Amino acid sequence: MKTVNDFNFEDKKALIRVDFNVPLDEEQNVTDATRIEAAKPTIMKVLEDGGSAVLMSHLGRPKGAEEKFSLRHIVDTVSNIIGVEVKFVDNCVGETVEQAVAELQNGEVLLLENLRFHSEEKAGDKEFAAQLAKNGDIYVNDAFGTAHRAHASTAIIADHFPNNKCFGLLLAKEIESLEKVLGNSEKPVTAVLGGSKVSSKITVIENILDKIDHLIIGGGMSFTFIKALGGKIGNSICEDDKQDLALSILKQAEEKGVKIHLPVDVVAADDFSNTANTQVVDIKNIPDGWEGLDAGPKTNVGFSYVIAQSKTILWNGPVGVFEMPKFAKGTIELGNAIADATADGAFSLVGGGDSVAAVKQFGFQDKVSYVSTGGGAMLEMLEGKTLPGIAAILSE
Ligand code: AMP
């Protein structure tokens, strides 16, 4: 696996696909710069070698060139983070861009305008990719968030750099972390899956069953299993048409020697609200009119026990409606258990949109081994798919 560390960028222009799809407030200020910070090590490696960096990214979902999605709004933030005054050009292909690239000196950084101002980007257009390819000598992909897309800048462009393409340090770390969990991981391996729906995680479950020893199923998706097993779940969230599938997953797990852990008790509420009345009940006996919104105390102890025995842990999805403080306890206790296991030497990987939000909200990001930056891309890797952005770099 070639990374920027395998190249010397002296006198070279690195064309780096980054993921600067950051949230902006109404005044177009960056409200969370995590993604920009995550790209810094790759950019610094290029500059420290004595090269220059041409950065390309998308931002939001513009329909054509919409000013509010201009990457111009993030120039100051990028400059502050990497400590170099970043230049900006208001397109990503064409003569003005080529000229700006030609004028770029070693040690300088140029940010191109939003790739998605051109519909050819998402269409994976070959001609557009050829034009983008004129903007650098070595192509670097450091955008994990879009690695599952076969877009012009994430995959198609790589054909123009048969010997001069590599992974950025962030993307390389993402791949290595997932390998650590799904490859030759230290046993026992435990996966914790939560969140609202079984349907969105079926392929993940089926793919990882061969690689894990324990599967903890929590949150909203557990009710489909509990109901399929004959439990009374009241008003709890449930995908009725997925009950057979839930039973089939339990059977497959048994055949493969994977121990499944479901919640045993639950914090039930009489309304989907932080001011609802609550009671702790047996998960198989939720009263009519009540819904399970968080893991109960016995469940938390049980899940923590399994995690404490684990040497490798993958966490995707909260075990309760953590956005409401009244139903956040299960997710916090789970995070604490994973943090403790990590402190004791386990490798822990957290990924997928909502678990990352939970990890940040409760301050666990420095207490787990790795927090993945790409929700959709990570899920597709867990599903066992080959991501176009990764395959494009690996292909000869
Ligand atoms: P997902 O996007 O499928 O990972 O689901 C994440 C969402 O699941 C979060 O917004 C949680 O609030 C929600 N969730 C977790 N547990 C429950 C539950 N018991 N009932 C309803 N929603 C839940």
Tab-separated table of N, CA and C in Angstrom, residues 241-356:
chain	number	residue	atom	x	y	z
A	241	ASP	N	-41.158	-6.414	9.168
A	241	ASP	CA	-40.826	-7.278	8.023
A	241	ASP	C	-39.400	-7.818	8.083
A	242	LYS	N	-38.680	-7.465	9.134
A	242	LYS	CA	-37.292	-7.963	9.236
A	242	LYS	C	-37.150	-8.998	10.353
A	243	GLN	N	-38.299	-9.448	10.895
A	243	GLN	CA	-38.202	-10.404	12.012
A	243	GLN	C	-37.604	-11.740	11.588
A	244	ASP	N	-37.980	-12.221	10.385
A	244	ASP	CA	-37.417	-13.498	9.913
A	244	ASP	C	-35.917	-13.374	9.741
A	245	LEU	N	-35.545	-12.207	9.223
A	245	LEU	CA	-34.133	-11.958	9.006
A	245	LEU	C	-33.380	-11.951	10.336
A	246	ALA	N	-34.002	-11.348	11.355
A	246	ALA	CA	-33.371	-11.309	12.673
A	246	ALA	C	-33.138	-12.739	13.169
A	247	LEU	N	-34.146	-13.594	12.991
A	247	LEU	CA	-33.989	-14.986	13.442
A	247	LEU	C	-32.895	-15.691	12.639
A	248	SER	N	-32.842	-15.370	11.348
A	248	SER	CA	-31.806	-16.002	10.517
A	248	SER	C	-30.408	-15.549	10.945
A	249	ILE	N	-30.287	-14.283	11.350
A	249	ILE	CA	-28.985	-13.801	11.835
A	249	ILE	C	-28.591	-14.554	13.111
A	250	LEU	N	-29.577	-14.758	14.007
A	250	LEU	CA	-29.281	-15.467	15.252
A	250	LEU	C	-28.808	-16.899	14.951
A	251	LYS	N	-29.463	-17.516	13.949
A	251	LYS	CA	-29.106	-18.891	13.588
A	251	LYS	C	-27.691	-18.947	12.985
A	252	GLN	N	-27.432	-18.005	12.052
A	252	GLN	CA	-26.093	-17.961	11.432
A	252	GLN	C	-25.010	-17.764	12.492
A	253	ALA	N	-25.318	-16.884	13.455
A	253	ALA	CA	-24.336	-16.593	14.507
A	253	ALA	C	-24.047	-17.867	15.298
A	254	GLU	N	-25.101	-18.604	15.621
A	254	GLU	CA	-24.916	-19.828	16.393
A	254	GLU	C	-24.048	-20.820	15.622
A	255	GLU	N	-24.355	-20.956	14.324
A	255	GLU	CA	-23.587	-21.895	13.496
A	255	GLU	C	-22.104	-21.504	13.427
A	256	LYS	N	-21.864	-20.203	13.476
A	256	LYS	CA	-20.468	-19.739	13.339
A	256	LYS	C	-19.786	-19.568	14.690
A	257	GLY	N	-20.486	-19.922	15.747
A	257	GLY	CA	-19.885	-19.831	17.081
A	257	GLY	C	-19.758	-18.405	17.596
A	258	VAL	N	-20.597	-17.497	17.072
A	258	VAL	CA	-20.555	-16.106	17.555
A	258	VAL	C	-21.614	-15.952	18.647
A	259	LYS	N	-21.209	-15.408	19.779
A	259	LYS	CA	-22.171	-15.236	20.883
A	259	LYS	C	-22.875	-13.897	20.705
A	260	ILE	N	-24.197	-13.951	20.651
A	260	ILE	CA	-24.965	-12.704	20.498
A	260	ILE	C	-25.457	-12.228	21.859
A	261	HIS	N	-25.317	-10.929	22.110
A	261	HIS	CA	-25.783	-10.352	23.375
A	261	HIS	C	-26.852	-9.311	23.072
A	262	LEU	N	-28.048	-9.573	23.548
A	262	LEU	CA	-29.146	-8.617	23.373
A	262	LEU	C	-29.435	-7.959	24.716
A	263	PRO	N	-30.066	-6.786	24.715
A	263	PRO	CA	-30.415	-6.154	26.000
A	263	PRO	C	-31.387	-7.045	26.779
A	264	VAL	N	-31.314	-6.972	28.112
A	264	VAL	CA	-32.272	-7.730	28.931
A	264	VAL	C	-33.284	-6.807	29.594
A	265	ASP	N	-32.897	-5.576	29.829
A	265	ASP	CA	-33.848	-4.607	30.383
A	265	ASP	C	-33.693	-3.279	29.650
A	266	VAL	N	-34.652	-2.393	29.883
A	266	VAL	CA	-34.699	-1.195	29.055
A	266	VAL	C	-35.332	-0.043	29.840
A	267	VAL	N	-34.882	1.183	29.523
A	267	VAL	CA	-35.554	2.357	30.087
A	267	VAL	C	-36.712	2.669	29.136
A	268	ALA	N	-37.936	2.440	29.614
A	268	ALA	CA	-39.107	2.663	28.760
A	268	ALA	C	-39.710	4.026	29.083
A	269	ALA	N	-40.269	4.674	28.064
A	269	ALA	CA	-40.852	6.008	28.233
A	269	ALA	C	-42.280	6.005	27.696
A	270	ASP	N	-43.116	6.911	28.237
A	270	ASP	CA	-44.492	6.960	27.739
A	270	ASP	C	-44.634	7.964	26.599
A	271	ASP	N	-43.481	8.529	26.169
A	271	ASP	CA	-43.495	9.479	25.062
A	271	ASP	C	-42.073	9.573	24.526
A	272	PHE	N	-41.915	9.907	23.238
A	272	PHE	CA	-40.569	10.071	22.659
A	272	PHE	C	-40.096	11.480	22.968
A	273	SER	N	-39.758	11.715	24.258
A	273	SER	CA	-39.440	13.082	24.672
A	273	SER	C	-38.594	13.041	25.931
A	274	ASN	N	-37.771	14.072	26.095
A	274	ASN	CA	-36.886	14.126	27.254
A	274	ASN	C	-37.654	14.403	28.545
A	275	THR	N	-38.937	14.799	28.427
A	275	THR	CA	-39.734	15.052	29.630
A	275	THR	C	-40.725	13.913	29.891
A	276	ALA	N	-40.573	12.838	29.173
A	276	ALA	CA	-41.501	11.702	29.331
A	276	ALA	C	-41.356	11.080	30.721
A	277	ASN	N	-42.378	10.353	31.150
A	277	ASN	CA	-42.242	9.517	32.352
A	277	ASN	C	-41.467	8.271	31.935
A	278	THR	N	-40.643	7.752	32.857
A	278	THR	CA	-39.847	6.567	32.492
A	278	THR	C	-39.948	5.488	33.565
A	279	GLN	N	-39.678	4.254	33.158
A	279	GLN	CA	-39.541	3.163	34.114
A	279	GLN	C	-38.606	2.107	33.503
A	280	VAL	N	-37.881	1.404	34.357
A	280	VAL	CA	-37.020	0.325	33.866
A	280	VAL	C	-37.840	-0.956	33.861
A	281	VAL	N	-37.887	-1.613	32.703
A	281	VAL	CA	-38.669	-2.854	32.603
A	281	VAL	C	-37.867	-3.933	31.880
A	282	ASP	N	-38.353	-5.171	32.053
A	282	ASP	CA	-37.795	-6.308	31.312
A	282	ASP	C	-38.029	-6.044	29.825
A	283	ILE	N	-37.009	-6.268	28.996
A	283	ILE	CA	-37.166	-5.900	27.574
A	283	ILE	C	-38.209	-6.770	26.873
A	284	LYS	N	-38.504	-7.943	27.440
A	284	LYS	CA	-39.501	-8.815	26.790
A	284	LYS	C	-40.908	-8.525	27.288
A	285	ASN	N	-41.015	-7.524	28.164
A	285	ASN	CA	-42.322	-7.243	28.770
A	285	ASN	C	-42.578	-5.750	28.902
A	286	ILE	N	-42.494	-5.045	27.783
A	286	ILE	CA	-42.697	-3.591	27.818
A	286	ILE	C	-44.209	-3.328	27.777
A	287	PRO	N	-44.730	-2.548	28.749
A	287	PRO	CA	-46.184	-2.334	28.782
A	287	PRO	C	-46.706	-1.631	27.532
A	288	ASP	N	-47.959	-1.877	27.206
A	288	ASP	CA	-48.580	-1.188	26.070
A	288	ASP	C	-48.481	0.316	26.278
A	289	GLY	N	-48.239	1.043	25.220
A	289	GLY	CA	-48.167	2.501	25.309
A	289	GLY	C	-46.790	3.010	25.718
A	290	TRP	N	-45.858	2.111	26.050
A	290	TRP	CA	-44.501	2.530	26.444
A	290	TRP	C	-43.510	2.062	25.378
A	291	GLU	N	-42.403	2.810	25.257
A	291	GLU	CA	-41.385	2.421	24.263
A	291	GLU	C	-39.995	2.446	24.883
A	292	GLY	N	-39.169	1.488	24.485
A	292	GLY	CA	-37.803	1.400	25.022
A	292	GLY	C	-36.900	2.408	24.326
A	293	LEU	N	-36.293	3.305	25.125
A	293	LEU	CA	-35.455	4.345	24.518
A	293	LEU	C	-34.002	4.313	24.979
A	294	ASP	N	-33.691	3.461	25.962
A	294	ASP	CA	-32.278	3.350	26.363
A	294	ASP	C	-32.057	1.979	27.000
A	295	ALA	N	-30.785	1.549	27.011
A	295	ALA	CA	-30.450	0.285	27.655
A	295	ALA	C	-30.659	0.421	29.160
A	296	GLY	N	-31.152	-0.626	29.796
A	296	GLY	CA	-31.384	-0.607	31.236
A	296	GLY	C	-30.119	-0.961	32.014
A	297	PRO	N	-30.160	-0.836	33.383
A	297	PRO	CA	-28.951	-1.061	34.186
A	297	PRO	C	-28.352	-2.461	34.073
A	298	LYS	N	-29.194	-3.496	34.039
A	298	LYS	CA	-28.627	-4.863	33.934
A	298	LYS	C	-27.938	-5.046	32.587
A	299	THR	N	-28.558	-4.488	31.556
A	299	THR	CA	-27.971	-4.572	30.212
A	299	THR	C	-26.609	-3.892	30.188
A	300	ASN	N	-26.548	-2.712	30.808
A	300	ASN	CA	-25.277	-1.974	30.798
A	300	ASN	C	-24.161	-2.778	31.469
A	301	VAL	N	-24.503	-3.424	32.584
A	301	VAL	CA	-23.501	-4.249	33.273
A	301	VAL	C	-23.077	-5.415	32.372
A	302	GLY	N	-24.058	-6.050	31.742
A	302	GLY	CA	-23.773	-7.205	30.875
A	302	GLY	C	-22.900	-6.808	29.686
A	303	PHE	N	-23.271	-5.730	29.013
A	303	PHE	CA	-22.494	-5.285	27.846
A	303	PHE	C	-21.069	-4.918	28.285
A	304	SER	N	-20.956	-4.210	29.422
A	304	SER	CA	-19.622	-3.780	29.891
A	304	SER	C	-18.747	-4.987	30.207
A	305	TYR	N	-19.363	-6.040	30.740
A	305	TYR	CA	-18.607	-7.253	31.078
A	305	TYR	C	-18.014	-7.869	29.808
A	306	VAL	N	-18.832	-7.979	28.768
A	306	VAL	CA	-18.352	-8.560	27.500
A	306	VAL	C	-17.206	-7.715	26.949
A	307	ILE	N	-17.389	-6.400	27.006
A	307	ILE	CA	-16.362	-5.500	26.457
A	307	ILE	C	-15.053	-5.613	27.246
A	308	ALA	N	-15.191	-5.746	28.564
A	308	ALA	CA	-13.973	-5.843	29.395
A	308	ALA	C	-13.137	-7.076	29.036
A	309	GLN	N	-13.775	-8.128	28.498
A	309	GLN	CA	-13.039	-9.357	28.132
A	309	GLN	C	-12.445	-9.257	26.727
A	310	SER	N	-12.793	-8.213	25.972
A	310	SER	CA	-12.451	-8.174	24.543
A	310	SER	C	-11.083	-7.558	24.296
A	311	LYS	N	-10.433	-8.052	23.253
A	311	LYS	CA	-9.120	-7.498	22.871
A	311	LYS	C	-9.246	-6.587	21.636
A	312	THR	N	-10.323	-6.782	20.875
A	312	THR	CA	-10.570	-5.939	19.702
A	312	THR	C	-12.052	-5.568	19.720
A	313	ILE	N	-12.329	-4.264	19.549
A	313	ILE	CA	-13.722	-3.804	19.669
A	313	ILE	C	-14.066	-2.881	18.510
A	314	LEU	N	-15.203	-3.160	17.905
A	314	LEU	CA	-15.717	-2.293	16.846
A	314	LEU	C	-17.053	-1.742	17.336
A	315	TRP	N	-17.229	-0.438	17.279
A	315	TRP	CA	-18.493	0.138	17.760
A	315	TRP	C	-19.133	0.991	16.686
A	316	ASN	N	-20.354	0.637	16.328
A	316	ASN	CA	-21.111	1.423	15.361
A	316	ASN	C	-22.561	1.539	15.830
A	317	GLY	N	-22.950	2.727	16.204
A	317	GLY	CA	-24.352	2.983	16.546
A	317	GLY	C	-24.607	3.047	18.038
A	318	PRO	N	-25.384	4.052	18.478
A	318	PRO	CA	-25.682	4.219	19.904
A	318	PRO	C	-26.689	3.166	20.403
A	319	VAL	N	-26.668	2.908	21.724
A	319	VAL	CA	-27.603	1.917	22.284
A	319	VAL	C	-28.849	2.564	22.886
A	320	GLY	N	-29.029	3.844	22.619
A	320	GLY	CA	-30.233	4.524	23.082
A	320	GLY	C	-30.362	5.841	22.335
A	321	VAL	N	-31.431	6.573	22.651
A	321	VAL	CA	-31.628	7.867	22.001
A	321	VAL	C	-30.769	8.886	22.759
A	322	PHE	N	-29.440	8.817	22.488
A	322	PHE	CA	-28.467	9.573	23.292
A	322	PHE	C	-28.610	11.079	23.108
A	323	GLU	N	-29.318	11.493	22.037
A	323	GLU	CA	-29.491	12.935	21.803
A	323	GLU	C	-30.313	13.560	22.934
A	324	MET	N	-31.128	12.749	23.618
A	324	MET	CA	-31.897	13.254	24.761
A	324	MET	C	-31.183	12.788	26.034
A	325	PRO	N	-30.800	13.747	26.920
A	325	PRO	CA	-30.016	13.380	28.111
A	325	PRO	C	-30.643	12.249	28.927
A	326	LYS	N	-31.968	12.207	28.964
A	326	LYS	CA	-32.634	11.186	29.767
A	326	LYS	C	-32.359	9.767	29.260
A	327	PHE	N	-31.970	9.649	27.976
A	327	PHE	CA	-31.774	8.319	27.392
A	327	PHE	C	-30.340	8.120	26.879
A	328	ALA	N	-29.413	8.859	27.497
A	328	ALA	CA	-28.014	8.807	27.043
A	328	ALA	C	-27.157	7.865	27.882
A	329	LYS	N	-27.682	7.430	29.036
A	329	LYS	CA	-26.843	6.711	29.993
A	329	LYS	C	-26.229	5.432	29.406
A	330	GLY	N	-27.031	4.659	28.683
A	330	GLY	CA	-26.531	3.400	28.120
A	330	GLY	C	-25.353	3.643	27.188
A	331	THR	N	-25.484	4.649	26.342
A	331	THR	CA	-24.422	4.950	25.377
A	331	THR	C	-23.170	5.451	26.105
A	332	ILE	N	-23.363	6.249	27.167
A	332	ILE	CA	-22.209	6.736	27.949
A	332	ILE	C	-21.518	5.564	28.654
A	333	GLU	N	-22.314	4.680	29.258
A	333	GLU	CA	-21.691	3.539	29.956
A	333	GLU	C	-20.949	2.628	28.989
A	334	LEU	N	-21.522	2.476	27.801
A	334	LEU	CA	-20.859	1.672	26.774
A	334	LEU	C	-19.530	2.321	26.392
A	335	GLY	N	-19.559	3.636	26.171
A	335	GLY	CA	-18.333	4.373	25.827
A	335	GLY	C	-17.294	4.237	26.927
A	336	ASN	N	-17.732	4.317	28.193
A	336	ASN	CA	-16.801	4.155	29.320
A	336	ASN	C	-16.171	2.767	29.320
A	337	ALA	N	-17.001	1.753	29.051
A	337	ALA	CA	-16.481	0.378	29.048
A	337	ALA	C	-15.442	0.214	27.941
A	338	ILE	N	-15.723	0.802	26.775
A	338	ILE	CA	-14.773	0.685	25.654
A	338	ILE	C	-13.498	1.465	25.978
A	339	ALA	N	-13.651	2.634	26.614
A	339	ALA	CA	-12.470	3.426	27.009
A	339	ALA	C	-11.616	2.634	28.000
A	340	ASP	N	-12.251	1.986	28.995
A	340	ASP	CA	-11.499	1.205	29.988
A	340	ASP	C	-10.771	0.032	29.324
A	341	ALA	N	-11.468	-0.662	28.419
A	341	ALA	CA	-10.838	-1.809	27.742
A	341	ALA	C	-9.647	-1.332	26.921
A	342	THR	N	-9.798	-0.153	26.311
A	342	THR	CA	-8.699	0.400	25.501
A	342	THR	C	-7.501	0.717	26.397
A	343	ALA	N	-7.796	1.304	27.559
A	343	ALA	CA	-6.709	1.620	28.507
A	343	ALA	C	-5.999	0.338	28.941
A	344	ASP	N	-6.739	-0.780	28.946
A	344	ASP	CA	-6.136	-2.065	29.324
A	344	ASP	C	-5.461	-2.772	28.147
A	345	GLY	N	-5.399	-2.119	27.003
A	345	GLY	CA	-4.650	-2.699	25.884
A	345	GLY	C	-5.461	-3.188	24.703
A	346	ALA	N	-6.792	-3.076	24.759
A	346	ALA	CA	-7.593	-3.518	23.605
A	346	ALA	C	-7.490	-2.477	22.481
A	347	PHE	N	-7.730	-2.932	21.235
A	347	PHE	CA	-7.793	-1.988	20.115
A	347	PHE	C	-9.267	-1.697	19.856
A	348	SER	N	-9.645	-0.418	19.847
A	348	SER	CA	-11.054	-0.081	19.643
A	348	SER	C	-11.218	0.894	18.489
A	349	LEU	N	-12.162	0.572	17.645
A	349	LEU	CA	-12.451	1.418	16.479
A	349	LEU	C	-13.914	1.844	16.545
A	350	VAL	N	-14.136	3.143	16.492
A	350	VAL	CA	-15.503	3.659	16.499
A	350	VAL	C	-15.787	4.284	15.148
A	351	GLY	N	-16.930	3.978	14.570
A	351	GLY	CA	-17.223	4.575	13.270
A	351	GLY	C	-18.704	4.595	12.975
A	352	GLY	N	-19.061	5.321	11.935
A	352	GLY	CA	-20.470	5.469	11.593
A	352	GLY	C	-20.985	6.739	12.217
A	353	GLY	N	-21.682	7.544	11.452
A	353	GLY	CA	-22.097	8.893	11.814
A	353	GLY	C	-22.492	9.131	13.258
A	354	ASP	N	-23.516	8.423	13.734
A	354	ASP	CA	-24.055	8.753	15.050
A	354	ASP	C	-23.161	8.330	16.203
A	355	SER	N	-22.426	7.228	16.043
A	355	SER	CA	-21.539	6.857	17.153
A	355	SER	C	-20.390	7.851	17.261
A	356	VAL	N	-19.944	8.392	16.115
A	356	VAL	CA	-18.887	9.393	16.163
A	356	VAL	C	-19.405	10.642	16.886
